[in-house]
JSON list of C-alpha atoms in Angstrom, two decimals:
[
{"chain": "A", "resi": 1, "resn": "LYS", "atom": "CA", "xyz": [20.72, 10.52, 19.19]},
{"chain": "A", "resi": 2, "resn": "ASN", "atom": "CA", "xyz": [17.58, 8.36, 17.78]},
{"chain": "A", "resi": 3, "resn": "GLN", "atom": "CA", "xyz": [18.54, 5.71, 16.72]},
{"chain": "A", "resi": 4, "resn": "VAL", "atom": "CA", "xyz": [17.37, 2.06, 15.83]},
{"chain": "A", "resi": 5, "resn": "GLU", "atom": "CA", "xyz": [19.89, -0.73, 14.59]},
{"chain": "A", "resi": 6, "resn": "GLN", "atom": "CA", "xyz": [18.49, -4.24, 13.03]},
{"chain": "A", "resi": 7, "resn": "SER", "atom": "CA", "xyz": [20.41, -7.63, 12.75]},
{"chain": "A", "resi": 8, "resn": "PRO", "atom": "CA", "xyz": [20.74, -9.91, 10.89]},
{"chain": "A", "resi": 9, "resn": "GLN", "atom": "CA", "xyz": [21.47, -7.40, 7.68]},
{"chain": "A", "resi": 10, "resn": "SER", "atom": "CA", "xyz": [20.40, -10.18, 5.41]},
{"chain": "A", "resi": 11, "resn": "LEU", "atom": "CA", "xyz": [18.99, -13.98, 6.13]},
{"chain": "A", "resi": 12, "resn": "ILE", "atom": "CA", "xyz": [18.42, -16.88, 3.96]},
{"chain": "A", "resi": 13, "resn": "ILE", "atom": "CA", "xyz": [15.82, -19.57, 5.20]},
{"chain": "A", "resi": 14, "resn": "LEU", "atom": "CA", "xyz": [14.45, -22.67, 3.62]},
{"chain": "A", "resi": 15, "resn": "GLU", "atom": "CA", "xyz": [10.56, -22.38, 3.15]},
{"chain": "A", "resi": 16, "resn": "GLY", "atom": "CA", "xyz": [8.49, -23.86, 5.97]},
{"chain": "A", "resi": 17, "resn": "LYS", "atom": "CA", "xyz": [11.38, -22.63, 8.36]},
{"chain": "A", "resi": 18, "resn": "ASN", "atom": "CA", "xyz": [11.08, -20.62, 10.98]},
{"chain": "A", "resi": 19, "resn": "CYS", "atom": "CA", "xyz": [13.23, -17.10, 11.64]},
{"chain": "A", "resi": 20, "resn": "THR", "atom": "CA", "xyz": [13.65, -14.44, 14.14]},
{"chain": "A", "resi": 21, "resn": "LEU", "atom": "CA", "xyz": [14.44, -10.96, 13.12]},
{"chain": "A", "resi": 22, "resn": "GLN", "atom": "CA", "xyz": [16.29, -8.25, 15.99]},
{"chain": "A", "resi": 23, "resn": "CYS", "atom": "CA", "xyz": [15.78, -4.40, 16.21]},
{"chain": "A", "resi": 24, "resn": "ASN", "atom": "CA", "xyz": [17.86, -2.44, 19.09]},
{"chain": "A", "resi": 25, "resn": "TYR", "atom": "CA", "xyz": [16.57, 1.42, 19.57]},
{"chain": "A", "resi": 26, "resn": "THR", "atom": "CA", "xyz": [18.07, 4.04, 21.41]},
{"chain": "A", "resi": 27, "resn": "VAL", "atom": "CA", "xyz": [14.67, 6.60, 20.41]},
{"chain": "A", "resi": 28, "resn": "SER", "atom": "CA", "xyz": [13.53, 8.53, 23.76]},
{"chain": "A", "resi": 29, "resn": "PRO", "atom": "CA", "xyz": [11.08, 9.14, 24.36]},
{"chain": "A", "resi": 30, "resn": "PHE", "atom": "CA", "xyz": [9.20, 6.28, 23.11]},
{"chain": "A", "resi": 31, "resn": "SER", "atom": "CA", "xyz": [6.02, 6.04, 21.86]},
{"chain": "A", "resi": 32, "resn": "ASN", "atom": "CA", "xyz": [5.44, 2.94, 20.02]},
{"chain": "A", "resi": 33, "resn": "LEU", "atom": "CA", "xyz": [7.25, 0.35, 17.56]},
{"chain": "A", "resi": 34, "resn": "ARG", "atom": "CA", "xyz": [6.32, -0.94, 14.54]},
{"chain": "A", "resi": 35, "resn": "TRP", "atom": "CA", "xyz": [7.24, -3.51, 12.10]},
{"chain": "A", "resi": 36, "resn": "TYR", "atom": "CA", "xyz": [6.95, -3.05, 8.57]},
{"chain": "A", "resi": 37, "resn": "LYS", "atom": "CA", "xyz": [7.24, -5.97, 5.52]},
{"chain": "A", "resi": 38, "resn": "GLN", "atom": "CA", "xyz": [8.52, -3.42, 1.95]},
{"chain": "A", "resi": 39, "resn": "ASP", "atom": "CA", "xyz": [8.72, -5.97, -1.10]},
{"chain": "A", "resi": 40, "resn": "THR", "atom": "CA", "xyz": [10.97, -5.10, -3.90]},
{"chain": "A", "resi": 41, "resn": "GLY", "atom": "CA", "xyz": [9.54, -1.58, -5.77]},
{"chain": "A", "resi": 42, "resn": "ARG", "atom": "CA", "xyz": [6.89, -1.29, -3.05]},
{"chain": "A", "resi": 43, "resn": "GLY", "atom": "CA", "xyz": [6.38, 0.93, -0.22]},
{"chain": "A", "resi": 44, "resn": "PRO", "atom": "CA", "xyz": [6.75, -0.67, 3.30]},
{"chain": "A", "resi": 45, "resn": "VAL", "atom": "CA", "xyz": [3.49, -2.31, 4.66]},
{"chain": "A", "resi": 46, "resn": "SER", "atom": "CA", "xyz": [2.45, -2.55, 8.67]},
{"chain": "A", "resi": 47, "resn": "LEU", "atom": "CA", "xyz": [2.84, -6.11, 10.15]},
{"chain": "A", "resi": 48, "resn": "THR", "atom": "CA", "xyz": [2.31, -4.71, 14.33]},
{"chain": "A", "resi": 49, "resn": "ILE", "atom": "CA", "xyz": [2.43, -1.64, 15.78]},
{"chain": "A", "resi": 50, "resn": "MET", "atom": "CA", "xyz": [3.46, -1.55, 19.51]},
{"chain": "A", "resi": 51, "resn": "THR", "atom": "CA", "xyz": [3.10, 0.52, 22.57]},
{"chain": "A", "resi": 52, "resn": "PHE", "atom": "CA", "xyz": [5.38, 1.03, 25.89]},
{"chain": "A", "resi": 53, "resn": "SER", "atom": "CA", "xyz": [2.45, -1.47, 27.66]},
{"chain": "A", "resi": 54, "resn": "GLU", "atom": "CA", "xyz": [2.23, -4.06, 25.01]},
{"chain": "A", "resi": 55, "resn": "ASN", "atom": "CA", "xyz": [4.86, -6.81, 24.97]},
{"chain": "A", "resi": 56, "resn": "THR", "atom": "CA", "xyz": [3.87, -9.19, 22.68]},
{"chain": "A", "resi": 57, "resn": "LYS", "atom": "CA", "xyz": [1.71, -9.14, 19.00]},
{"chain": "A", "resi": 58, "resn": "SER", "atom": "CA", "xyz": [0.84, -11.17, 16.76]},
{"chain": "A", "resi": 59, "resn": "ASN", "atom": "CA", "xyz": [-0.41, -10.64, 12.55]},
{"chain": "A", "resi": 60, "resn": "GLY", "atom": "CA", "xyz": [-1.06, -14.55, 11.24]},
{"chain": "A", "resi": 61, "resn": "ARG", "atom": "CA", "xyz": [2.40, -16.17, 10.98]},
{"chain": "A", "resi": 62, "resn": "TYR", "atom": "CA", "xyz": [4.25, -12.81, 12.45]},
{"chain": "A", "resi": 63, "resn": "THR", "atom": "CA", "xyz": [4.82, -12.48, 15.94]},
{"chain": "A", "resi": 64, "resn": "ALA", "atom": "CA", "xyz": [6.06, -9.33, 17.43]},
{"chain": "A", "resi": 65, "resn": "THR", "atom": "CA", "xyz": [7.93, -8.60, 20.96]},
{"chain": "A", "resi": 66, "resn": "LEU", "atom": "CA", "xyz": [8.92, -5.55, 22.56]},
{"chain": "A", "resi": 67, "resn": "ASP", "atom": "CA", "xyz": [10.74, -5.05, 25.94]},
{"chain": "A", "resi": 68, "resn": "ALA", "atom": "CA", "xyz": [10.77, -1.57, 26.67]},
{"chain": "A", "resi": 69, "resn": "ASP", "atom": "CA", "xyz": [13.38, -1.82, 29.18]},
{"chain": "A", "resi": 70, "resn": "THR", "atom": "CA", "xyz": [16.06, -3.25, 27.18]},
{"chain": "A", "resi": 71, "resn": "LYS", "atom": "CA", "xyz": [14.51, -1.51, 24.48]},
{"chain": "A", "resi": 72, "resn": "GLN", "atom": "CA", "xyz": [14.54, -4.69, 22.24]},
{"chain": "A", "resi": 73, "resn": "SER", "atom": "CA", "xyz": [12.16, -5.93, 19.99]},
{"chain": "A", "resi": 74, "resn": "SER", "atom": "CA", "xyz": [11.96, -9.01, 17.75]},
{"chain": "A", "resi": 75, "resn": "LEU", "atom": "CA", "xyz": [9.94, -9.86, 14.75]},
{"chain": "A", "resi": 76, "resn": "HIS", "atom": "CA", "xyz": [9.20, -13.98, 14.70]},
{"chain": "A", "resi": 77, "resn": "ILE", "atom": "CA", "xyz": [7.97, -15.61, 11.36]},
{"chain": "A", "resi": 78, "resn": "THR", "atom": "CA", "xyz": [6.91, -18.91, 11.59]},
{"chain": "A", "resi": 79, "resn": "ALA", "atom": "CA", "xyz": [6.31, -21.36, 8.92]},
{"chain": "A", "resi": 80, "resn": "SER", "atom": "CA", "xyz": [8.05, -19.20, 6.43]},
{"chain": "A", "resi": 81, "resn": "GLN", "atom": "CA", "xyz": [6.41, -18.95, 3.02]},
{"chain": "A", "resi": 82, "resn": "LEU", "atom": "CA", "xyz": [8.42, -17.79, -0.64]},
{"chain": "A", "resi": 83, "resn": "SER", "atom": "CA", "xyz": [6.06, -14.81, -0.15]},
{"chain": "A", "resi": 84, "resn": "ASP", "atom": "CA", "xyz": [7.77, -13.57, 2.65]},
{"chain": "A", "resi": 85, "resn": "SER", "atom": "CA", "xyz": [11.13, -12.99, 0.87]},
{"chain": "A", "resi": 86, "resn": "ALA", "atom": "CA", "xyz": [11.41, -8.87, 1.59]},
{"chain": "A", "resi": 87, "resn": "SER", "atom": "CA", "xyz": [12.80, -6.24, 3.64]},
{"chain": "A", "resi": 88, "resn": "TYR", "atom": "CA", "xyz": [11.81, -6.46, 7.57]},
{"chain": "A", "resi": 89, "resn": "ILE", "atom": "CA", "xyz": [11.87, -2.55, 8.79]},
{"chain": "A", "resi": 90, "resn": "CYS", "atom": "CA", "xyz": [11.65, -1.93, 12.45]},
{"chain": "A", "resi": 91, "resn": "VAL", "atom": "CA", "xyz": [10.73, 1.45, 13.15]},
{"chain": "A", "resi": 92, "resn": "VAL", "atom": "CA", "xyz": [10.15, 3.61, 16.59]},
{"chain": "A", "resi": 93, "resn": "SER", "atom": "CA", "xyz": [7.87, 6.74, 16.63]},
{"chain": "A", "resi": 94, "resn": "GLY", "atom": "CA", "xyz": [9.12, 9.24, 19.47]},
{"chain": "A", "resi": 95, "resn": "GLY", "atom": "CA", "xyz": [11.99, 10.93, 19.91]},
{"chain": "A", "resi": 96, "resn": "ASN", "atom": "CA", "xyz": [10.86, 14.68, 19.98]},
{"chain": "A", "resi": 97, "resn": "SER", "atom": "CA", "xyz": [9.08, 16.88, 21.40]},
{"chain": "A", "resi": 98, "resn": "GLY", "atom": "CA", "xyz": [5.67, 18.97, 20.44]},
{"chain": "A", "resi": 99, "resn": "ALA", "atom": "CA", "xyz": [4.60, 18.68, 16.65]},
{"chain": "A", "resi": 100, "resn": "GLY", "atom": "CA", "xyz": [7.36, 15.32, 15.98]},
{"chain": "A", "resi": 101, "resn": "SER", "atom": "CA", "xyz": [6.72, 13.54, 19.12]},
{"chain": "A", "resi": 102, "resn": "TYR", "atom": "CA", "xyz": [6.03, 10.99, 16.57]},
{"chain": "A", "resi": 103, "resn": "GLN", "atom": "CA", "xyz": [8.23, 11.29, 14.52]},
{"chain": "A", "resi": 104, "resn": "LEU", "atom": "CA", "xyz": [9.05, 7.91, 13.23]},
{"chain": "A", "resi": 105, "resn": "THR", "atom": "CA", "xyz": [12.87, 6.61, 12.95]},
{"chain": "A", "resi": 106, "resn": "PHE", "atom": "CA", "xyz": [13.86, 4.10, 10.93]},
{"chain": "A", "resi": 107, "resn": "GLY", "atom": "CA", "xyz": [15.87, 0.35, 10.89]},
{"chain": "A", "resi": 108, "resn": "LYS", "atom": "CA", "xyz": [17.90, -0.26, 7.53]},
{"chain": "A", "resi": 109, "resn": "GLY", "atom": "CA", "xyz": [15.72, -3.56, 7.63]},
{"chain": "A", "resi": 110, "resn": "THR", "atom": "CA", "xyz": [16.56, -6.88, 7.09]},
{"chain": "A", "resi": 111, "resn": "LYS", "atom": "CA", "xyz": [16.50, -8.55, 3.58]},
{"chain": "A", "resi": 112, "resn": "LEU", "atom": "CA", "xyz": [15.30, -11.59, 4.05]},
{"chain": "A", "resi": 113, "resn": "SER", "atom": "CA", "xyz": [15.06, -14.14, 1.41]},
{"chain": "A", "resi": 114, "resn": "VAL", "atom": "CA", "xyz": [13.25, -17.86, 2.10]},
{"chain": "A", "resi": 115, "resn": "ILE", "atom": "CA", "xyz": [13.79, -20.16, -1.05]},
{"chain": "A", "resi": 116, "resn": "PRO", "atom": "CA", "xyz": [12.76, -23.04, -2.03]},
{"chain": "B", "resi": 1, "resn": "GLU", "atom": "CA", "xyz": [-10.64, 1.82, -1.33]},
{"chain": "B", "resi": 2, "resn": "ALA", "atom": "CA", "xyz": [-7.63, 3.21, -3.24]},
{"chain": "B", "resi": 3, "resn": "GLY", "atom": "CA", "xyz": [-4.32, 3.05, -1.44]},
{"chain": "B", "resi": 4, "resn": "VAL", "atom": "CA", "xyz": [-1.39, 6.19, -1.57]},
{"chain": "B", "resi": 5, "resn": "THR", "atom": "CA", "xyz": [-0.94, 7.00, -5.38]},
{"chain": "B", "resi": 6, "resn": "GLN", "atom": "CA", "xyz": [2.79, 8.77, -6.56]},
{"chain": "B", "resi": 7, "resn": "PHE", "atom": "CA", "xyz": [3.54, 9.86, -9.67]},
{"chain": "B", "resi": 8, "resn": "PRO", "atom": "CA", "xyz": [6.07, 9.41, -11.34]},
{"chain": "B", "resi": 9, "resn": "SER", "atom": "CA", "xyz": [7.08, 5.91, -10.21]},
{"chain": "B", "resi": 10, "resn": "HIS", "atom": "CA", "xyz": [10.56, 6.76, -11.64]},
{"chain": "B", "resi": 11, "resn": "SER", "atom": "CA", "xyz": [12.36, 10.03, -12.90]},
{"chain": "B", "resi": 12, "resn": "VAL", "atom": "CA", "xyz": [15.75, 10.99, -14.18]},
{"chain": "B", "resi": 13, "resn": "ILE", "atom": "CA", "xyz": [16.83, 14.60, -14.41]},
{"chain": "B", "resi": 14, "resn": "GLU", "atom": "CA", "xyz": [20.05, 15.95, -14.41]},
{"chain": "B", "resi": 15, "resn": "LYS", "atom": "CA", "xyz": [21.69, 18.07, -12.34]},
{"chain": "B", "resi": 16, "resn": "GLY", "atom": "CA", "xyz": [20.91, 21.69, -12.22]},
{"chain": "B", "resi": 17, "resn": "GLN", "atom": "CA", "xyz": [17.15, 20.60, -13.28]},
{"chain": "B", "resi": 18, "resn": "THR", "atom": "CA", "xyz": [14.22, 21.19, -11.39]},
{"chain": "B", "resi": 19, "resn": "VAL", "atom": "CA", "xyz": [11.93, 17.94, -10.55]},
{"chain": "B", "resi": 20, "resn": "THR", "atom": "CA", "xyz": [7.99, 18.08, -8.76]},
{"chain": "B", "resi": 21, "resn": "LEU", "atom": "CA", "xyz": [7.16, 14.44, -7.17]},
{"chain": "B", "resi": 22, "resn": "ARG", "atom": "CA", "xyz": [3.45, 14.31, -6.50]},
{"chain": "B", "resi": 23, "resn": "CYS", "atom": "CA", "xyz": [1.16, 12.03, -3.51]},
{"chain": "B", "resi": 24, "resn": "ASP", "atom": "CA", "xyz": [-2.40, 11.44, -3.48]},
{"chain": "B", "resi": 25, "resn": "PRO", "atom": "CA", "xyz": [-2.88, 10.51, -0.10]},
{"chain": "B", "resi": 26, "resn": "ILE", "atom": "CA", "xyz": [-5.82, 7.83, 1.27]},
{"chain": "B", "resi": 27, "resn": "SER", "atom": "CA", "xyz": [-9.35, 10.01, 0.48]},
{"chain": "B", "resi": 28, "resn": "GLY", "atom": "CA", "xyz": [-9.87, 11.44, 4.37]},
{"chain": "B", "resi": 29, "resn": "HIS", "atom": "CA", "xyz": [-6.72, 11.38, 5.82]},
{"chain": "B", "resi": 30, "resn": "ASP", "atom": "CA", "xyz": [-5.50, 14.62, 6.91]},
{"chain": "B", "resi": 31, "resn": "ASN", "atom": "CA", "xyz": [-2.03, 13.45, 7.94]},
{"chain": "B", "resi": 32, "resn": "LEU", "atom": "CA", "xyz": [0.39, 13.80, 4.65]},
{"chain": "B", "resi": 33, "resn": "TYR", "atom": "CA", "xyz": [4.45, 12.56, 5.23]},
{"chain": "B", "resi": 34, "resn": "TRP", "atom": "CA", "xyz": [7.16, 12.34, 2.82]},
{"chain": "B", "resi": 35, "resn": "TYR", "atom": "CA", "xyz": [9.76, 10.55, 3.30]},
{"chain": "B", "resi": 36, "resn": "ARG", "atom": "CA", "xyz": [13.34, 9.47, 1.84]},
{"chain": "B", "resi": 37, "resn": "ARG", "atom": "CA", "xyz": [15.79, 6.87, 1.43]},
{"chain": "B", "resi": 38, "resn": "VAL", "atom": "CA", "xyz": [18.99, 7.49, 0.15]},
{"chain": "B", "resi": 39, "resn": "MET", "atom": "CA", "xyz": [20.89, 4.07, -1.78]},
{"chain": "B", "resi": 40, "resn": "GLY", "atom": "CA", "xyz": [22.32, 2.00, 1.50]},
{"chain": "B", "resi": 41, "resn": "LYS", "atom": "CA", "xyz": [20.38, 4.38, 4.02]},
{"chain": "B", "resi": 42, "resn": "GLU", "atom": "CA", "xyz": [17.73, 4.09, 6.15]},
{"chain": "B", "resi": 43, "resn": "ILE", "atom": "CA", "xyz": [14.31, 5.40, 5.57]},
{"chain": "B", "resi": 44, "resn": "LYS", "atom": "CA", "xyz": [13.90, 8.96, 6.61]},
{"chain": "B", "resi": 45, "resn": "PHE", "atom": "CA", "xyz": [11.46, 11.52, 7.67]},
{"chain": "B", "resi": 46, "resn": "LEU", "atom": "CA", "xyz": [11.55, 14.83, 5.43]},
{"chain": "B", "resi": 47, "resn": "LEU", "atom": "CA", "xyz": [8.31, 16.34, 6.71]},
{"chain": "B", "resi": 48, "resn": "HIS", "atom": "CA", "xyz": [4.49, 15.83, 7.70]},
{"chain": "B", "resi": 49, "resn": "PHE", "atom": "CA", "xyz": [1.42, 17.42, 6.70]},
{"chain": "B", "resi": 50, "resn": "VAL", "atom": "CA", "xyz": [-2.11, 17.85, 8.85]},
{"chain": "B", "resi": 51, "resn": "LYS", "atom": "CA", "xyz": [-4.51, 19.23, 5.89]},
{"chain": "B", "resi": 52, "resn": "GLU", "atom": "CA", "xyz": [-2.69, 21.95, 3.99]},
{"chain": "B", "resi": 53, "resn": "SER", "atom": "CA", "xyz": [-0.54, 22.86, 6.99]},
{"chain": "B", "resi": 54, "resn": "LYS", "atom": "CA", "xyz": [3.36, 22.14, 7.50]},
{"chain": "B", "resi": 55, "resn": "GLN", "atom": "CA", "xyz": [2.86, 20.00, 11.31]},
{"chain": "B", "resi": 56, "resn": "ASP", "atom": "CA", "xyz": [6.48, 19.22, 11.16]},
{"chain": "B", "resi": 57, "resn": "GLU", "atom": "CA", "xyz": [9.62, 19.69, 8.63]},
{"chain": "B", "resi": 58, "resn": "SER", "atom": "CA", "xyz": [12.04, 19.30, 10.54]},
{"chain": "B", "resi": 59, "resn": "GLY", "atom": "CA", "xyz": [13.81, 16.45, 8.21]},
{"chain": "B", "resi": 60, "resn": "MET", "atom": "CA", "xyz": [14.02, 18.77, 5.19]},
{"chain": "B", "resi": 61, "resn": "PRO", "atom": "CA", "xyz": [17.22, 18.28, 4.04]},
{"chain": "B", "resi": 62, "resn": "ASN", "atom": "CA", "xyz": [17.78, 22.44, 2.52]},
{"chain": "B", "resi": 63, "resn": "ASN", "atom": "CA", "xyz": [15.74, 25.16, 0.95]},
{"chain": "B", "resi": 64, "resn": "ARG", "atom": "CA", "xyz": [16.46, 23.23, -2.52]},
{"chain": "B", "resi": 65, "resn": "PHE", "atom": "CA", "xyz": [13.35, 21.08, -1.35]},
{"chain": "B", "resi": 66, "resn": "LEU", "atom": "CA", "xyz": [9.70, 23.01, -1.50]},
{"chain": "B", "resi": 67, "resn": "ALA", "atom": "CA", "xyz": [6.69, 21.00, -0.26]},
{"chain": "B", "resi": 68, "resn": "GLU", "atom": "CA", "xyz": [2.64, 21.89, -0.56]},
{"chain": "B", "resi": 69, "resn": "ARG", "atom": "CA", "xyz": [-0.46, 20.60, -0.01]},
{"chain": "B", "resi": 70, "resn": "THR", "atom": "CA", "xyz": [-3.04, 23.30, -1.57]},
{"chain": "B", "resi": 71, "resn": "GLY", "atom": "CA", "xyz": [-6.68, 22.57, -0.34]},
{"chain": "B", "resi": 72, "resn": "GLY", "atom": "CA", "xyz": [-5.38, 19.65, 1.61]},
{"chain": "B", "resi": 73, "resn": "THR", "atom": "CA", "xyz": [-5.92, 16.88, -0.94]},
{"chain": "B", "resi": 74, "resn": "TYR", "atom": "CA", "xyz": [-2.72, 16.11, -2.73]},
{"chain": "B", "resi": 75, "resn": "SER", "atom": "CA", "xyz": [1.35, 17.27, -2.11]},
{"chain": "B", "resi": 76, "resn": "THR", "atom": "CA", "xyz": [3.89, 17.88, -4.08]},
{"chain": "B", "resi": 77, "resn": "LEU", "atom": "CA", "xyz": [7.86, 18.02, -3.15]},
{"chain": "B", "resi": 78, "resn": "LYS", "atom": "CA", "xyz": [9.38, 19.86, -5.46]},
{"chain": "B", "resi": 79, "resn": "VAL", "atom": "CA", "xyz": [13.58, 19.90, -5.65]},
{"chain": "B", "resi": 80, "resn": "GLN", "atom": "CA", "xyz": [15.12, 22.79, -7.22]},
{"chain": "B", "resi": 81, "resn": "PRO", "atom": "CA", "xyz": [17.94, 22.39, -8.23]},
{"chain": "B", "resi": 82, "resn": "ALA", "atom": "CA", "xyz": [18.58, 18.95, -7.95]},
{"chain": "B", "resi": 83, "resn": "GLU", "atom": "CA", "xyz": [22.05, 17.69, -7.02]},
{"chain": "B", "resi": 84, "resn": "LEU", "atom": "CA", "xyz": [23.40, 14.46, -7.27]},
{"chain": "B", "resi": 85, "resn": "GLU", "atom": "CA", "xyz": [22.72, 13.45, -3.69]},
{"chain": "B", "resi": 86, "resn": "ASP", "atom": "CA", "xyz": [19.29, 13.92, -3.80]},
{"chain": "B", "resi": 87, "resn": "SER", "atom": "CA", "xyz": [19.13, 10.65, -5.82]},
{"chain": "B", "resi": 88, "resn": "GLY", "atom": "CA", "xyz": [16.59, 8.24, -3.83]},
{"chain": "B", "resi": 89, "resn": "VAL", "atom": "CA", "xyz": [13.47, 6.90, -3.26]},
{"chain": "B", "resi": 90, "resn": "TYR", "atom": "CA", "xyz": [11.47, 9.70, -2.09]},
{"chain": "B", "resi": 91, "resn": "PHE", "atom": "CA", "xyz": [7.88, 7.79, 0.07]},
{"chain": "B", "resi": 92, "resn": "CYS", "atom": "CA", "xyz": [4.70, 9.15, 0.39]},
{"chain": "B", "resi": 93, "resn": "ALA", "atom": "CA", "xyz": [2.31, 8.27, 3.77]},
{"chain": "B", "resi": 94, "resn": "SER", "atom": "CA", "xyz": [-0.90, 9.26, 5.02]},
{"chain": "B", "resi": 95, "resn": "SER", "atom": "CA", "xyz": [-2.94, 8.25, 8.12]},
{"chain": "B", "resi": 96, "resn": "GLN", "atom": "CA", "xyz": [-6.48, 9.53, 9.24]},
{"chain": "B", "resi": 97, "resn": "GLU", "atom": "CA", "xyz": [-4.99, 10.81, 12.63]},
{"chain": "B", "resi": 98, "resn": "TYR", "atom": "CA", "xyz": [-0.98, 11.54, 14.23]},
{"chain": "B", "resi": 99, "resn": "GLY", "atom": "CA", "xyz": [0.06, 9.35, 16.64]},
{"chain": "B", "resi": 100, "resn": "ARG", "atom": "CA", "xyz": [0.16, 5.54, 17.38]},
{"chain": "B", "resi": 101, "resn": "TYR", "atom": "CA", "xyz": [-2.07, 5.08, 14.04]},
{"chain": "B", "resi": 102, "resn": "GLU", "atom": "CA", "xyz": [-0.98, 3.37, 11.13]},
{"chain": "B", "resi": 103, "resn": "GLN", "atom": "CA", "xyz": [0.74, 5.38, 8.38]},
{"chain": "B", "resi": 104, "resn": "TYR", "atom": "CA", "xyz": [0.38, 3.60, 4.56]},
{"chain": "B", "resi": 105, "resn": "PHE", "atom": "CA", "xyz": [3.22, 4.34, 2.52]},
{"chain": "B", "resi": 106, "resn": "GLY", "atom": "CA", "xyz": [2.74, 4.70, -1.84]},
{"chain": "B", "resi": 107, "resn": "PRO", "atom": "CA", "xyz": [4.98, 2.86, -4.04]},
{"chain": "B", "resi": 108, "resn": "GLY", "atom": "CA", "xyz": [7.76, 5.53, -4.22]},
{"chain": "B", "resi": 109, "resn": "THR", "atom": "CA", "xyz": [9.34, 7.99, -6.71]},
{"chain": "B", "resi": 110, "resn": "ARG", "atom": "CA", "xyz": [12.51, 7.14, -7.35]},
{"chain": "B", "resi": 111, "resn": "LEU", "atom": "CA", "xyz": [14.76, 9.79, -8.53]},
{"chain": "B", "resi": 112, "resn": "THR", "atom": "CA", "xyz": [18.13, 9.69, -9.94]},
{"chain": "B", "resi": 113, "resn": "VAL", "atom": "CA", "xyz": [20.07, 12.66, -10.66]},
{"chain": "B", "resi": 114, "resn": "THR", "atom": "CA", "xyz": [23.07, 12.44, -13.40]}
]
């Protein structure tokens, strides 16, 4: 069964600190892995997309890593800001053949709260 | 450039009634997707349109759900008759190409069935 597991479920950090969110997946065959940021009441917004051959990708203060052998990914947030408070969702594309070969499988997300 | 828009933002209906959700994708995006998040669960795929054709509808839960995309522009998702378990947030997304391309999500429609 295609699954994406994220940890921790929630996290509270002080403004200015760094944090790392984890993602494990069992989606196969694998196409790509995405991290999304979802603010309350809004749709998910893409942060990074990584394919099998990419093991790190940055977007400003966000750095995602991918280990396709162990099927693990992480999202590192540097120098957190209050505006980073959101849910961060790990999403894996693949897991099917034919028309649904790039179908997205979502994790439940990690709810990050950055406090002053 | 306008993003993906969805209407209504929130709908409250009684069990057995009909509701139609609308999604307007980013102009020029041939690929349109519907997703759903029920409370406490992850977002799940419902279906994928390429222009007006249903490319993949493997995630549609049952035949009470009907999605259309006439003319290959906006899409509607009708739930008839609605059941309590249909409550959740319905997201629409669009992309220029399919595959490893970014999908742009709308703000979602929160559906509450009482």
